[in-house]
Structure formats: structure tokens, C-alpha cells
Coordinates of C-alpha atoms in Angstrom, one line a residue:
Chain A
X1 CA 0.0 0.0 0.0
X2 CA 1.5 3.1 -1.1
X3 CA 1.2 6.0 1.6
X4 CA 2.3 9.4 1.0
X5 CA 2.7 11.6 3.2
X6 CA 0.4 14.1 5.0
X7 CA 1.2 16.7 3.1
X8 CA -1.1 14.9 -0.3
X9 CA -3.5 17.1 -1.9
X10 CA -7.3 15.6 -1.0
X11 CA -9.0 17.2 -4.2
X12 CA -10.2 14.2 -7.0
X13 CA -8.2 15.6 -9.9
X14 CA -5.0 14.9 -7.5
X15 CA -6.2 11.5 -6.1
X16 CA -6.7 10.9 -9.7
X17 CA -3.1 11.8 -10.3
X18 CA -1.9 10.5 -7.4
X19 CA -3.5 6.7 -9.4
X20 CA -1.2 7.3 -12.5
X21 CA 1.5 5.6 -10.8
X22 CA 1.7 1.6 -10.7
X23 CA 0.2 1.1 -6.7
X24 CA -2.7 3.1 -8.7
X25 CA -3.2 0.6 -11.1
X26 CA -2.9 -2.0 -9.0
X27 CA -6.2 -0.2 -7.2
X28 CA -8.0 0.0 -9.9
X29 CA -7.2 -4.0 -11.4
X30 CA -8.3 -4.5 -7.6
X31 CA -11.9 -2.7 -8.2
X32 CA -12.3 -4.0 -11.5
X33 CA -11.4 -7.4 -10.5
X34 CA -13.9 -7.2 -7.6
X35 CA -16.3 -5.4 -10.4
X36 CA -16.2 -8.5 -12.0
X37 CA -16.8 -10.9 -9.8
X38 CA -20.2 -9.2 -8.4
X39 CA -21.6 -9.6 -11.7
X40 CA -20.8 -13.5 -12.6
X41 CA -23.1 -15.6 -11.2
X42 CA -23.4 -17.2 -8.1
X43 CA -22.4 -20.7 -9.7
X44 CA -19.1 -19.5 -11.3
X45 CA -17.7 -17.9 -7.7
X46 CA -18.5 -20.4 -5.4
X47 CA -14.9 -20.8 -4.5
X48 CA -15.4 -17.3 -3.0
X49 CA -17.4 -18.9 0.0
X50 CA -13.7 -20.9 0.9
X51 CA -12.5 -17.3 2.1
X52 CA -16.0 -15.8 3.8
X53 CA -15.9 -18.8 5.7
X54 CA -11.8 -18.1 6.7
X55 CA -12.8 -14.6 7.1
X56 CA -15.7 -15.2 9.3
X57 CA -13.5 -17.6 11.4
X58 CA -11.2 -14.6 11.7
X59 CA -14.0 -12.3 12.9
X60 CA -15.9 -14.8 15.2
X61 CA -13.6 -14.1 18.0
X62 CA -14.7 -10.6 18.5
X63 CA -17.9 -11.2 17.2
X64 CA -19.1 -13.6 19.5
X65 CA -18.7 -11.5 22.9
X66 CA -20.9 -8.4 21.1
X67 CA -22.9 -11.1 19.9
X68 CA -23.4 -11.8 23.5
X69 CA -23.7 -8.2 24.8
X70 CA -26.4 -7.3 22.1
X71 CA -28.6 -10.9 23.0
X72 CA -27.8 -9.8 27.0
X73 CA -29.0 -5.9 25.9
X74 CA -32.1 -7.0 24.0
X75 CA -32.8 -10.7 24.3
X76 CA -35.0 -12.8 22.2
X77 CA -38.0 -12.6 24.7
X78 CA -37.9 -15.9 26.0
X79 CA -38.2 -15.7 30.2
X80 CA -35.5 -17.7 31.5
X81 CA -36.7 -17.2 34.8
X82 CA -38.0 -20.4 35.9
X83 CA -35.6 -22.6 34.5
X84 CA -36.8 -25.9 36.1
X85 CA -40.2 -25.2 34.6
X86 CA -38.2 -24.8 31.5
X87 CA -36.6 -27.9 31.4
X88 CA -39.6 -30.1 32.6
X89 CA -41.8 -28.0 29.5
X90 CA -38.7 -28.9 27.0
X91 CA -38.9 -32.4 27.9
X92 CA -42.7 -32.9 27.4
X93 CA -42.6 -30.5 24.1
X94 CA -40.1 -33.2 23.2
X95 CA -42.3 -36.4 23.8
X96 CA -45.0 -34.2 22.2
X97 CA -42.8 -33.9 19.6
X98 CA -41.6 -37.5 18.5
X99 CA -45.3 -38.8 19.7
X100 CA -47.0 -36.7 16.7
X101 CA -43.9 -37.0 14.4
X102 CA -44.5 -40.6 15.2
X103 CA -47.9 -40.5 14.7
X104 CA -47.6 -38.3 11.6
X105 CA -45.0 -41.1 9.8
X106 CA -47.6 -43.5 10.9
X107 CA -50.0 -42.0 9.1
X108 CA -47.9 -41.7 6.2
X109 CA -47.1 -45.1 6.3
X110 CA -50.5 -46.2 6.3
X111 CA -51.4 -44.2 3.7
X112 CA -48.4 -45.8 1.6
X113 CA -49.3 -49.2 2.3
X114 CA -52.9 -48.6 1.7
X115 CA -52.1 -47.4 -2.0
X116 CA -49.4 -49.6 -3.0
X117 CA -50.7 -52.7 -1.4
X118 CA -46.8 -53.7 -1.6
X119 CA -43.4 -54.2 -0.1
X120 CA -42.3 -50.4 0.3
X121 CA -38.5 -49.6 0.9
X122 CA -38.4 -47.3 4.0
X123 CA -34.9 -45.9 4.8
X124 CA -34.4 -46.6 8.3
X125 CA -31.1 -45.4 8.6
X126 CA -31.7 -42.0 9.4
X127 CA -30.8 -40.8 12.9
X128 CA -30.5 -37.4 14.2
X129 CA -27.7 -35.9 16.3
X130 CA -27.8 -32.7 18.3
X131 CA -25.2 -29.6 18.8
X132 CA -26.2 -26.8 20.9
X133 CA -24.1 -24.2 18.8
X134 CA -24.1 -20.3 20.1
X135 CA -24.8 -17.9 18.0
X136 CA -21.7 -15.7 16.9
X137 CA -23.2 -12.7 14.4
X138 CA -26.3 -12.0 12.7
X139 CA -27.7 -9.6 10.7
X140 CA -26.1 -7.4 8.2
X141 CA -26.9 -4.4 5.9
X142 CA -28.3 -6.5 3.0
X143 CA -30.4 -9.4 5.7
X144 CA -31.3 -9.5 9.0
X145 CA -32.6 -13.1 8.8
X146 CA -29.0 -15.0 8.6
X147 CA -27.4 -16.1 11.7
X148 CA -23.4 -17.6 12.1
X149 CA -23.3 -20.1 14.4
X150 CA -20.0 -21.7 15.4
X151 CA -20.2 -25.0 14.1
X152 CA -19.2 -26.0 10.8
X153 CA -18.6 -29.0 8.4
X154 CA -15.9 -30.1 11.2
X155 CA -19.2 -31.3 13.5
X156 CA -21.0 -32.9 10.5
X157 CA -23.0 -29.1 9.9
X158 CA -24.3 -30.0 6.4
X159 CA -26.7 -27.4 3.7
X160 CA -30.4 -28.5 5.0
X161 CA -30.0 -29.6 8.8
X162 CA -32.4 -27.7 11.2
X163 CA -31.9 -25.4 13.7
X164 CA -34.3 -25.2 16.8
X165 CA -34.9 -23.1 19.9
X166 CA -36.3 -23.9 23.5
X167 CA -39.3 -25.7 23.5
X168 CA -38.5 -27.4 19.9
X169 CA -39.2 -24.3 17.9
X170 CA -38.1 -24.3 14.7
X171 CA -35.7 -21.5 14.5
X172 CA -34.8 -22.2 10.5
X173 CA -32.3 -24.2 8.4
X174 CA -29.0 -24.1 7.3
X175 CA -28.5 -22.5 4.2
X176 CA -24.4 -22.1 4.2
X177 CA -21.3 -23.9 6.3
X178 CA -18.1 -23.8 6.9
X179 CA -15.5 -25.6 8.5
X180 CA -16.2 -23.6 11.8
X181 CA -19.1 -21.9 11.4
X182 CA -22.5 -22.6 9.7
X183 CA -25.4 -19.7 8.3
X184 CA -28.9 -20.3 9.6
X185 CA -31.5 -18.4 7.9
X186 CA -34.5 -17.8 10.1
X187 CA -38.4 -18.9 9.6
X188 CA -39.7 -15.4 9.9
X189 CA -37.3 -13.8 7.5
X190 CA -36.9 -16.4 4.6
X191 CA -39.1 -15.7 1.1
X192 CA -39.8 -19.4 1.4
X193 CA -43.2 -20.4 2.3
X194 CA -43.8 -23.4 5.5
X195 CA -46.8 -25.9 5.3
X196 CA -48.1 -26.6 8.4
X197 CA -50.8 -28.0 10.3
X198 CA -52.6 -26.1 13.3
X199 CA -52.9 -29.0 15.9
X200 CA -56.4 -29.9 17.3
X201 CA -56.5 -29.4 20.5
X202 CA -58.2 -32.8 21.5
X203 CA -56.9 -34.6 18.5
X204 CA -59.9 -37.4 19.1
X205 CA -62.6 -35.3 18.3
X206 CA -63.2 -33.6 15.5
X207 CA -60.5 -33.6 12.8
X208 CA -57.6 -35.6 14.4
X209 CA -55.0 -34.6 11.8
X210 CA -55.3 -30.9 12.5
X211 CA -55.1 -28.0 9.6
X212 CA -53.0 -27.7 6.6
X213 CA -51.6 -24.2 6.5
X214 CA -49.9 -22.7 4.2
X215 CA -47.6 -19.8 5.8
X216 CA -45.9 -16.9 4.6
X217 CA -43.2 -14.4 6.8
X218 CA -44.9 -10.9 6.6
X219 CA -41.1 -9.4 8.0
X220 CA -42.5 -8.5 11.5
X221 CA -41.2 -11.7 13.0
X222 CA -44.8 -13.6 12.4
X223 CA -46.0 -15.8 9.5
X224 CA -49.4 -15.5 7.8
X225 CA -51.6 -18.1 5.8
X226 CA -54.6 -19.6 4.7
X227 CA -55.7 -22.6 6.3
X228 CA -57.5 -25.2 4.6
X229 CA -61.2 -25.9 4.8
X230 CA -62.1 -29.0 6.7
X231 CA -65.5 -30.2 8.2
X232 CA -66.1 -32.5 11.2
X233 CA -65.8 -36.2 10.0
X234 CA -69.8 -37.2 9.3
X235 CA -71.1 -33.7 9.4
X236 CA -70.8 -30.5 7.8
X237 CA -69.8 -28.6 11.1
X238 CA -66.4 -26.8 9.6
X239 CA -63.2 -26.8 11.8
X240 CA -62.1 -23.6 12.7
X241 CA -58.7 -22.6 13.9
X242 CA -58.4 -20.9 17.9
X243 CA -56.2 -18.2 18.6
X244 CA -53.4 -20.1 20.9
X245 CA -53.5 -23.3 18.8
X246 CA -50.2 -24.5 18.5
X247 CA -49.4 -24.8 14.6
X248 CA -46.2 -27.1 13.8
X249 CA -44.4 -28.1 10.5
X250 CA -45.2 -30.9 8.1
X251 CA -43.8 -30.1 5.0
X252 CA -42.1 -33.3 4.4
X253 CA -41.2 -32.9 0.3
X254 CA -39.2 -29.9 1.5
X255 CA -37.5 -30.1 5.0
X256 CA -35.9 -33.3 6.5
X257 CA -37.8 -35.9 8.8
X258 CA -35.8 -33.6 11.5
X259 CA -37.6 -31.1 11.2
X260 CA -41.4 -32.5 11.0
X261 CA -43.3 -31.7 13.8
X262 CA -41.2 -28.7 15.1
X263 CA -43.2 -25.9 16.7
X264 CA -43.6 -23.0 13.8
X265 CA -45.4 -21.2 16.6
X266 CA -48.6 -20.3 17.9
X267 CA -52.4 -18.7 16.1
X268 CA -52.0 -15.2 17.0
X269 CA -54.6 -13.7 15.4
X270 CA -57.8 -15.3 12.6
X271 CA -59.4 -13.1 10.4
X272 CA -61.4 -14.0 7.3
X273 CA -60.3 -14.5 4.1
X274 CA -60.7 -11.4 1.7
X275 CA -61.8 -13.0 -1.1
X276 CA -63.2 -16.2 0.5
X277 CA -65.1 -15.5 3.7
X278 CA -65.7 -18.9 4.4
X279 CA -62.2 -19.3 4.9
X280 CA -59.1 -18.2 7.5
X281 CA -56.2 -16.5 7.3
X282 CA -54.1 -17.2 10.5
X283 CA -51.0 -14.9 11.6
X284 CA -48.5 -16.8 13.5
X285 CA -45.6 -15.6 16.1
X286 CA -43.0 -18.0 17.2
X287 CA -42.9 -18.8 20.5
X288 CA -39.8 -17.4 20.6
X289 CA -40.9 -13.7 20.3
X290 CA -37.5 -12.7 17.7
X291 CA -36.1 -15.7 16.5
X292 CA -33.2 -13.4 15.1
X293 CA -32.2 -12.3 18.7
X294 CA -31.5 -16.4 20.2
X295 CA -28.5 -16.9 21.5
X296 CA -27.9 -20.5 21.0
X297 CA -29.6 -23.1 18.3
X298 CA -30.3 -26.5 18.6
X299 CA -29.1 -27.6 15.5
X300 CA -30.3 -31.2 14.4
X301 CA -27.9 -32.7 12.0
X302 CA -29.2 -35.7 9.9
X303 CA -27.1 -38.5 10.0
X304 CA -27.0 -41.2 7.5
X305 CA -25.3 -44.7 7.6
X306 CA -23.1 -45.0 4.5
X307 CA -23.8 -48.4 3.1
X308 CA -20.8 -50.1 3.1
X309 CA -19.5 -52.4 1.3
X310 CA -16.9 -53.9 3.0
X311 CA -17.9 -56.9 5.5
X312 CA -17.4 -56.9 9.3
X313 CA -13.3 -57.8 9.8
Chain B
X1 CA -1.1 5.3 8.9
X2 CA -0.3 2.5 11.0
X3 CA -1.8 -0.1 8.5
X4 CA -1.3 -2.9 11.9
X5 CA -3.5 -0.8 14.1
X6 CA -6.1 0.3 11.4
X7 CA -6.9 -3.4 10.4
X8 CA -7.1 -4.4 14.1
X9 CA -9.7 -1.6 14.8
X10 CA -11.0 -2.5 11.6
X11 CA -11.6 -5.8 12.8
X12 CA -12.8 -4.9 16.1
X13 CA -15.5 -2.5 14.1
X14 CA -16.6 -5.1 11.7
X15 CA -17.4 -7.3 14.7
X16 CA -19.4 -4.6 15.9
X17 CA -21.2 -4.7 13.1
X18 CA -21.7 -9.0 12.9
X19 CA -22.5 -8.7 16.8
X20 CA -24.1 -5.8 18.0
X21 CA -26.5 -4.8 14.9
X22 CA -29.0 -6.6 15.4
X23 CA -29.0 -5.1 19.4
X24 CA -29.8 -1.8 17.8
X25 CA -32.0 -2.0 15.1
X26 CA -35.4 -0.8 15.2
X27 CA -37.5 -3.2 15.9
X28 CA -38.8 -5.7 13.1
X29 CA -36.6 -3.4 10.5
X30 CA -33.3 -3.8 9.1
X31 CA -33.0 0.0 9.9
X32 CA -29.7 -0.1 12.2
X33 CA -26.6 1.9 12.3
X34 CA -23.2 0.4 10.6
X35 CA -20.3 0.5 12.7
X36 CA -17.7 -0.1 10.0
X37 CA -19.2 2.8 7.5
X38 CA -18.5 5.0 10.6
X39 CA -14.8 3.7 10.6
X40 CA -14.3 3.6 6.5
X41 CA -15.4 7.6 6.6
X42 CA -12.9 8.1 9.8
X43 CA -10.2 6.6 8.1
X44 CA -11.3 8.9 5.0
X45 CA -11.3 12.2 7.2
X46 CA -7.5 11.8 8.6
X47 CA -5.5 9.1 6.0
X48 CA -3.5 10.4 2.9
X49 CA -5.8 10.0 -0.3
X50 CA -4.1 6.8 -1.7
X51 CA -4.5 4.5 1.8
X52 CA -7.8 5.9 2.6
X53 CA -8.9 4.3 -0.8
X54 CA -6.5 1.5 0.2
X55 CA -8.5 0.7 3.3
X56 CA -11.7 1.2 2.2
X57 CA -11.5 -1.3 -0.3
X58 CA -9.9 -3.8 1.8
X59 CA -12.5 -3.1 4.7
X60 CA -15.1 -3.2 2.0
X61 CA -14.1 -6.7 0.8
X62 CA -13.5 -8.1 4.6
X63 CA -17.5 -7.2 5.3
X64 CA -18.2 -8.5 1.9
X65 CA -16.4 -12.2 3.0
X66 CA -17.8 -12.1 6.2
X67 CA -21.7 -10.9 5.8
X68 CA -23.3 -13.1 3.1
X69 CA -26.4 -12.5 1.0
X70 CA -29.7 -15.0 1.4
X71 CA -30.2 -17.3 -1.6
X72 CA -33.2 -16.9 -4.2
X73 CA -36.1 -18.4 -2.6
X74 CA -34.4 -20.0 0.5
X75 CA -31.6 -21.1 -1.3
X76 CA -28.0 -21.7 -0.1
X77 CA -26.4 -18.3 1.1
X78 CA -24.0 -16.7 -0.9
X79 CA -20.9 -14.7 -0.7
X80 CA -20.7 -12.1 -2.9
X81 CA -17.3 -9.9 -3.7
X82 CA -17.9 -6.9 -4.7
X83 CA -21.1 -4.6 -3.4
X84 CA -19.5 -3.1 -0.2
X85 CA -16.0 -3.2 -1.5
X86 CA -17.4 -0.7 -4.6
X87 CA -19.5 0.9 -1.9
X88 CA -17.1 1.8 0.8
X89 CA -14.1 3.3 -2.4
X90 CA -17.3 5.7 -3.4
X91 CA -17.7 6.2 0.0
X92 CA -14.5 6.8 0.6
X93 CA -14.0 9.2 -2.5
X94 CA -16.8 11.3 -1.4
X95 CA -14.8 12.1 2.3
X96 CA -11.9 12.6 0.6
X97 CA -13.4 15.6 -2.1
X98 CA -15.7 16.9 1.5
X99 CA -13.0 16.7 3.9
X100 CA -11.2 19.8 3.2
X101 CA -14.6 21.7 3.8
X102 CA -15.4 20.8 7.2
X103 CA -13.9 21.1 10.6
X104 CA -12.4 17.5 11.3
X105 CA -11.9 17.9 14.6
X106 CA -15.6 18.8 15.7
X107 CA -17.2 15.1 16.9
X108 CA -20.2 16.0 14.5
X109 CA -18.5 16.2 11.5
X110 CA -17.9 12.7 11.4
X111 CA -21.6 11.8 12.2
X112 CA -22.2 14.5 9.1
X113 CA -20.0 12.4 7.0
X114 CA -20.7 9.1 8.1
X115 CA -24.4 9.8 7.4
X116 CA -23.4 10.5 3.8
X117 CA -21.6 7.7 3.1
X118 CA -24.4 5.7 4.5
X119 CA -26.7 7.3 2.0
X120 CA -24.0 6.9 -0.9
X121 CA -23.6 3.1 0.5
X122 CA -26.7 2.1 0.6
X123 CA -27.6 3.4 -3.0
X124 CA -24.9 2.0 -4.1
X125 CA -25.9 -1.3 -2.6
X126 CA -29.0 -1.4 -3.9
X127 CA -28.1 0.0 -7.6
X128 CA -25.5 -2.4 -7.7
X129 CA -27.9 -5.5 -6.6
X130 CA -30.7 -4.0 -9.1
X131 CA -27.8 -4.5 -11.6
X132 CA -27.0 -7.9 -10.7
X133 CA -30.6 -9.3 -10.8
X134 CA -30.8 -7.8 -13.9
X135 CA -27.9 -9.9 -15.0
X136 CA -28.6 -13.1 -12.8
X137 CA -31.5 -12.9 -10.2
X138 CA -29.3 -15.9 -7.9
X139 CA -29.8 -13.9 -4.5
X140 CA -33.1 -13.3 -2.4
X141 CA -32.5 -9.3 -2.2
X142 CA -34.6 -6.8 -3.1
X143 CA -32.8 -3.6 -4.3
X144 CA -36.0 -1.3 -3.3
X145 CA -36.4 -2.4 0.1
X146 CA -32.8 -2.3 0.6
X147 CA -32.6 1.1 -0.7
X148 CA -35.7 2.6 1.4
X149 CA -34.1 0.9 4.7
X150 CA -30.9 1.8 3.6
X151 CA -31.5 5.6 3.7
X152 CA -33.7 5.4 7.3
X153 CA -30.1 3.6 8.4
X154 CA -27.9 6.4 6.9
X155 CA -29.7 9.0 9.5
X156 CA -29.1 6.1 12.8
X157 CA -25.6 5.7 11.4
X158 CA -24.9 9.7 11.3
X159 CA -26.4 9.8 15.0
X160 CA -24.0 6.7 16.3
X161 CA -21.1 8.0 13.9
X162 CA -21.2 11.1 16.3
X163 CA -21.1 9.5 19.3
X164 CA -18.3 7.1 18.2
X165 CA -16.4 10.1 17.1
X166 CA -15.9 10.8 21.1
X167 CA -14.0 7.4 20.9
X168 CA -12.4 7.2 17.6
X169 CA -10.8 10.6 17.4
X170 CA -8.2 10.2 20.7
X171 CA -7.2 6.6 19.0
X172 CA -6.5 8.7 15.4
X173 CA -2.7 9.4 17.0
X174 CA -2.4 5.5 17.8
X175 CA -3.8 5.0 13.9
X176 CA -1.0 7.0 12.5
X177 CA -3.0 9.8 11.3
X178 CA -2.4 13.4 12.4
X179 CA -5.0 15.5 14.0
X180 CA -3.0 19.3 13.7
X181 CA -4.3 21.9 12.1
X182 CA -5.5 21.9 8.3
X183 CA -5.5 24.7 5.5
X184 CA -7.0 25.1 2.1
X185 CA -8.8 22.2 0.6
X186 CA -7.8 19.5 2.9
X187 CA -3.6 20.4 2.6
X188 CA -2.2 20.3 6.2

């Protein structure tokens, strides 16, 4: 870097001249260069993401104790008060959890076997390993949805494994990794829609598979969605959604058997559709109140077996 | 300039910026003051032409590595060269035309400054991404949001670029950059 001294003329026809010389080249091969790249696509620099994640390793150190100071300055809203109460509410989320994930493949199952009438393949090798990983930045000027965690491809991290919150809410899934650190873009601030299903609450009566939603972010940290239009089975009485109803994820085709069944939040508000009256739109928050603001993830990496070929030695 | 002690402050300021923006922006909104435009216009204000472009561009790349942009519809994040780095060198160039018509040592002027290189940073931004979608619409941006948040940031960024002035101008003498008197179009 070529530094004059301070007695160099500020004005842009002597900064220009000041670039005539070879350093000033070099400057401008440096922004053209960098020109460049910005305009190939995204396929053609992917090699670029090699250094974010060396550079983000770099910064991690000091970004992980402001990270901390701006969660401890303006938490995420979850009151961490009664943490016994906490754990004990974890635990049964979590039996609540597997129980209707459970009872969701089940379902799924059924249905399979019902239309095929044959042998189906089921891959049963999936299992699912946990990292509680803390949060070391989020946010920037161009999103405010991405969060770094620290931990990368070295703990398995991979594009697609979920990242939840206390009580099993879904926080989002991984959409970049590194070796150290992975990028976890929130629910509430993706432009990707989430099916879900607004859970009965006494699943034996009425409609015991709840209602399909389809749910949108709206940017203020809730999601918004038409349900669909059920009736009660042997009548015509139509199911409506409750504000408070927990509403959780099945979206199988598009998120990982991990992540079915997650808490996507709870029925905030119900108002009537605008061009169908007959039907709801539903707004829900999280029951984490700013997913963006969490301090740790529970991230849920997908495991599978690699079939080997090699027999036992 | 001390190029060891600008890039360790530089680093210090672009973890400001990955930890503590979020702490500070208004609520729902990406509307939150940048730490490391504040630091790319000091740098500006005090360092000879040449190394103030210099250290813009390299601070501009470093937030460029580190901060990636969401995917298209979900989609794997990317890191994209090239938006900031462009950014912070206009940025940068505007100081350096300004500087010799305001008083650098009053605490406002750099929250004056700051604010415009927010404004000229965030236009930028969001020209430059309007560009790119026009070329290859890969990431999930959107150049008009960016741009109307972008100029409700330049305003919180001016008010915090003030306030960091009270801590950034007795560290200029450990950056290498002199603080005496100035004349005539920015010669000292």
C-alpha cells in the first residue's frame, strides 16, 4: 500500500493523479477485479465462499462477545426465569414432539401401504444428532434473517439440517457452512413459504389430523396463511382454527424428517379470508418472540449410515 | 497510517457490526446503524488519499467475506465480492473531495459524513444488486427495500457515527493519522 505523506493534496483531480503511478493501477485492477466478480453468477464464484468462511472464522472471536452483549441488551424474549419449569416444558414439548412426528409417519405409512398394497422400501437409517451451537453474528446491511453459528462441516453441519430453539421451535435451516461456522436463515425472514398444520387441540374429536396451513413471513417476525377448509368427520360442522392453537411443521417434500413436527409457533390472530369469507387466514408468532435475537440453536444434524461395502473384519 | 493498528480496529469494528447490529435496530426493521461505515469515513477524514482508498477497499471486501447474502427463494447463502468493497471506495472518495470543507476535529462532522456515506452506501448497494438481478437474479435481495431501509439507516448511522467520534478521534494518533491543524482544501 502506497502512503504518502500528509502533506497529499485531497482534491479528485490529485487523487486521480496520485493513481497514475503503478500502486494506482494495482487499485484500480483490484476494483475491477472485484467489479467483476459481483456480476458473474453465483455458480461461477462459489470458490469465494472458501475465504467468507476463513474470514468469518477470523472475525468470530470478537464477534461472538458483542454477539453476546447485544442478546444480553435486547434478548430474544424468552423468560428464562423459571428454569426448572423450562426444562420439565422442554422435555414434554419433546415427547410431544416425537409422539405426533411418530404418529404423523404412521399416518404416512399407512397411507403408503394402503395405496401400493406392496413391499415399500423405508430408509431406516436416518438418525438425528444434536449440537447446541451459540450464535456468533447475525444480521447485516443487506439481511437481517441469517445467523453464524460456530459449528461448521468439522461437526457434520451439512446445507439442509435444522436449527431449533427452546421448546422445539423451529428456528430455520442451514443455508451455508463452513468448517467452523455454519449460516442459519430464520423462519420469519426467509421468502420461502412453510406448510403446516394447526394442531387440534383434542386430536380425538373432530379432525384428528389438525389443519394444513400454508404460511408466509410478513417481516415483523410472524408468518401469515390460509388454512384449509375441513368439516367435522360425518357432518358438515367446519373446523375452525383458535387463537393459541399451537401450529407445527409438516412439510415433508421440503425439510428433513428432523424437522417435522417442530413448533412453527402459535395462532396469534384469525381473520377472514378477503376473497373467500368462508375461509381463515391465520398470523402466527414464534414462541420465541425474535427468532433473530437467540442466543444459542439447537441444531439437528441428519445422520446417515453409508452403506458399506466392506464386510465386518 | 499505521496499516497494523487500522486493520485491528477494523476488525474490532466489523465485529461490531456482525454482533451488536442486530441489538440496535429498530425493531422488526433492518434499519440499524453500521459501525464499519463509521470507521471507513474516519479513516477517509484523517488518512493520505491513496491509503484511505487503500483501506476502504480492503474493509469493504473483509464485510463482503464475512456478511453473506440470502439465496433466491431460500436457497443456499452466498458470498458475494464486490457490493460493499465498490461501496465503501465511493464512500471513501466522497470524504476525501468533503474533507477539506469541514472542521475534522468537531465530533459531528464525522456523524455529518458518516451519514453521507451511508446514504451513498446504501444506494450503491441497492443499484448495484438491481444491476446484478438484472444480470442473474441468484440472490433473495430486493434492491427497493434495501434502498428505502438503507437511507432510514444512513440517519441512525450519522447519530452513532457522532457519538463514536468521542472514541475514535483520541485513538487517530495510535492510527497513525495526524490531528494538527489543516488549511485550504484538505492540505495540512
Amino acid at each position: 500500500m502506497r502512503a504518502p505523506g500528509h502533506g497529499a493534496c485531497a482534491r479528485p483531480r490529485c487523487i486521480l493523479m496520485t493513481f497514475q503511478s503503478s500502486p494506482g493501477r494495482s487499485f484500480f485492477l483490484a476494483l475491477f477485479t472485484a467489479a467483476t466478480l459481483f456480476v458473474l453468477p453465483a455458480g461461477v464464484t462459489g470458490w469465494l465462499s472458501w475465504f467468507g468462511g476463513l474470514a468469518r472464522t477470523v472475525v468470530a472471536p470478537i464477534s461472538q462477545p458483542m454477539s453476546t452483549l447485544g442478546r444480553w441488551l435486547k434478548p430474544s424474549g424468552v423468560d428464562l426465569s423459571h428454569e426448572r419449569i423450562g426444562a420439565v416444558e422442554e422435555e414434554r414439548e419433546q415427547f410431544r414432539t416425537l409422539y405426533l412426528r411418530e404418529s404423523d409417519e404412521n399416518r404416512r405409512l399407512r397411507g403408503l401401504l394402503e395405496e401400493l398394497r406392496t413391499l415399500s422400501v423405508i430408509d431406516g437409517t436416518q438418525r438425528t444428532r444434536q449440537i447446541v451451537a451459540p450464535v456468533v453474528a447475525s444480521g447485516s446491511d443487506l439481511a437481517t434473517g441469517l445467523l453464524v453459528v460456530r459449528a461448521g462441516t468439522k461437526l457434520g453441519v451439512a446445507v439442509g439440517d435444522i436449527a431449533a430453539g427452546t421448546g422445539l421451535q423451529l428456528i430455520g435451516r442451514v443455508v451455508s457452512t463452513d468448517f467452523l461456522t455454519s449460516t442459519v436463515e430464520t423462519i420469519t425472514q426467509s421468502d420461502r413459504h412453510l406448510l403446516g398444520v394447526v394442531m387440534p387441540d383434542n386430536p380425538r374429536a373432530g379432525d384428528p389430523e389438525g389443519l394444513p396451513c400454508r404460511l408466509e413471513p410478513t417481516g415483523d417476525g410472524t408468518l401469515r396463511g390460509p388454512v384449509e377448509d375441513r368439516r367435522v368427520l360425518m357432518s358438515e360442522t367446519p373446523i375452525e382454527p383458535k387463537v393459541g392453537q399451537a401450529v407445527r411443521l409438516r412439510d415433508p417434500d421440503r425439510w428433513p424428517r428432523a424437522a417435522q413436527m417442530l413448533v412453527i409457533g402459535i395462532i396469534e390472530s384469525i381473520e377472514p379470508a378477503p376473497n373467500q369469507p368462508l375461509r381463515k387466514i391465520i398470523t402466527v408468532r414464534p414462541t420465541i418472540p425474535d427468532l433473530a435475537r437467540v442466543q444459542t440453536v439447537l441444531l439437528r444434524i441428519s445422520e446417515r449410515d453409508e452403506p458399506s461395502s466392506e464386510g465386518p473384519p | 497510517m499505521n496499516v497494523v493498528a487500522v486493520a485491528i480496529v477494523a476488525w474490532v469494528f466489523i465485529g461490531l457490526d456482525a454482533g451488536l447490529r442486530d441489538a440496535f435496530a429498530l425493531g422488526d426493521t433492518n434499519i440499524a446503524p453500521s459501525f464499519v461505515i463509521a470507521f471507513v469515513t474516519f479513516v477517509a477524514m484523517y488518512a493520505a488519499p491513496p491509503a484511505a482508498l487503500w483501506a476502504a477497499l480492503l474493509i469493504g471486501l473483509a464485510t463482503d467475506l464475512v456478511f453473506q447474502v440470502p439465496g433466491l427463494d431460500g436457497g443456499r447463502a452466498l458470498t458475494v465480492v464486490g457490493p460493499r468493497l465498490i461501496a465503501a471506495v465511493v464512500g471513501a472518495w466522497l470524504v476525501l473531495t468533503l474533507r477539506g470543507l469541514v472542521i475534522r476535529r468537531n465530533p459531528l462532522t464525522l456523524g455529518f459524513l458518516a451519514g453521507l456515506v451511508s446514504l451513498v452506501w446504501c444506494s450503491a448497494l441497492a443499484g448495484l444488486f438491481a444491476l446484478r438481478h438484472a444480470v442473474s437474479s441468484d440472490t433473495g435481495l430486493i434492491p427497493s427495500r434495501l434502498l428505502v431501509e438503507g437511507l432510514a439507516s444512513s440517519l441512525y448511522t450519522a447519530t452513532v457515527a457522532a457519538l463514536l467520534a468521542l472514541v475514535l478521534m483520541p485513538l487517530a494518533t495510535f492510527l497513525g493519522f495526524s490531528t494538527g491543524p489543516q488549511g485550504r482544501l484538505g492540505r495540512r
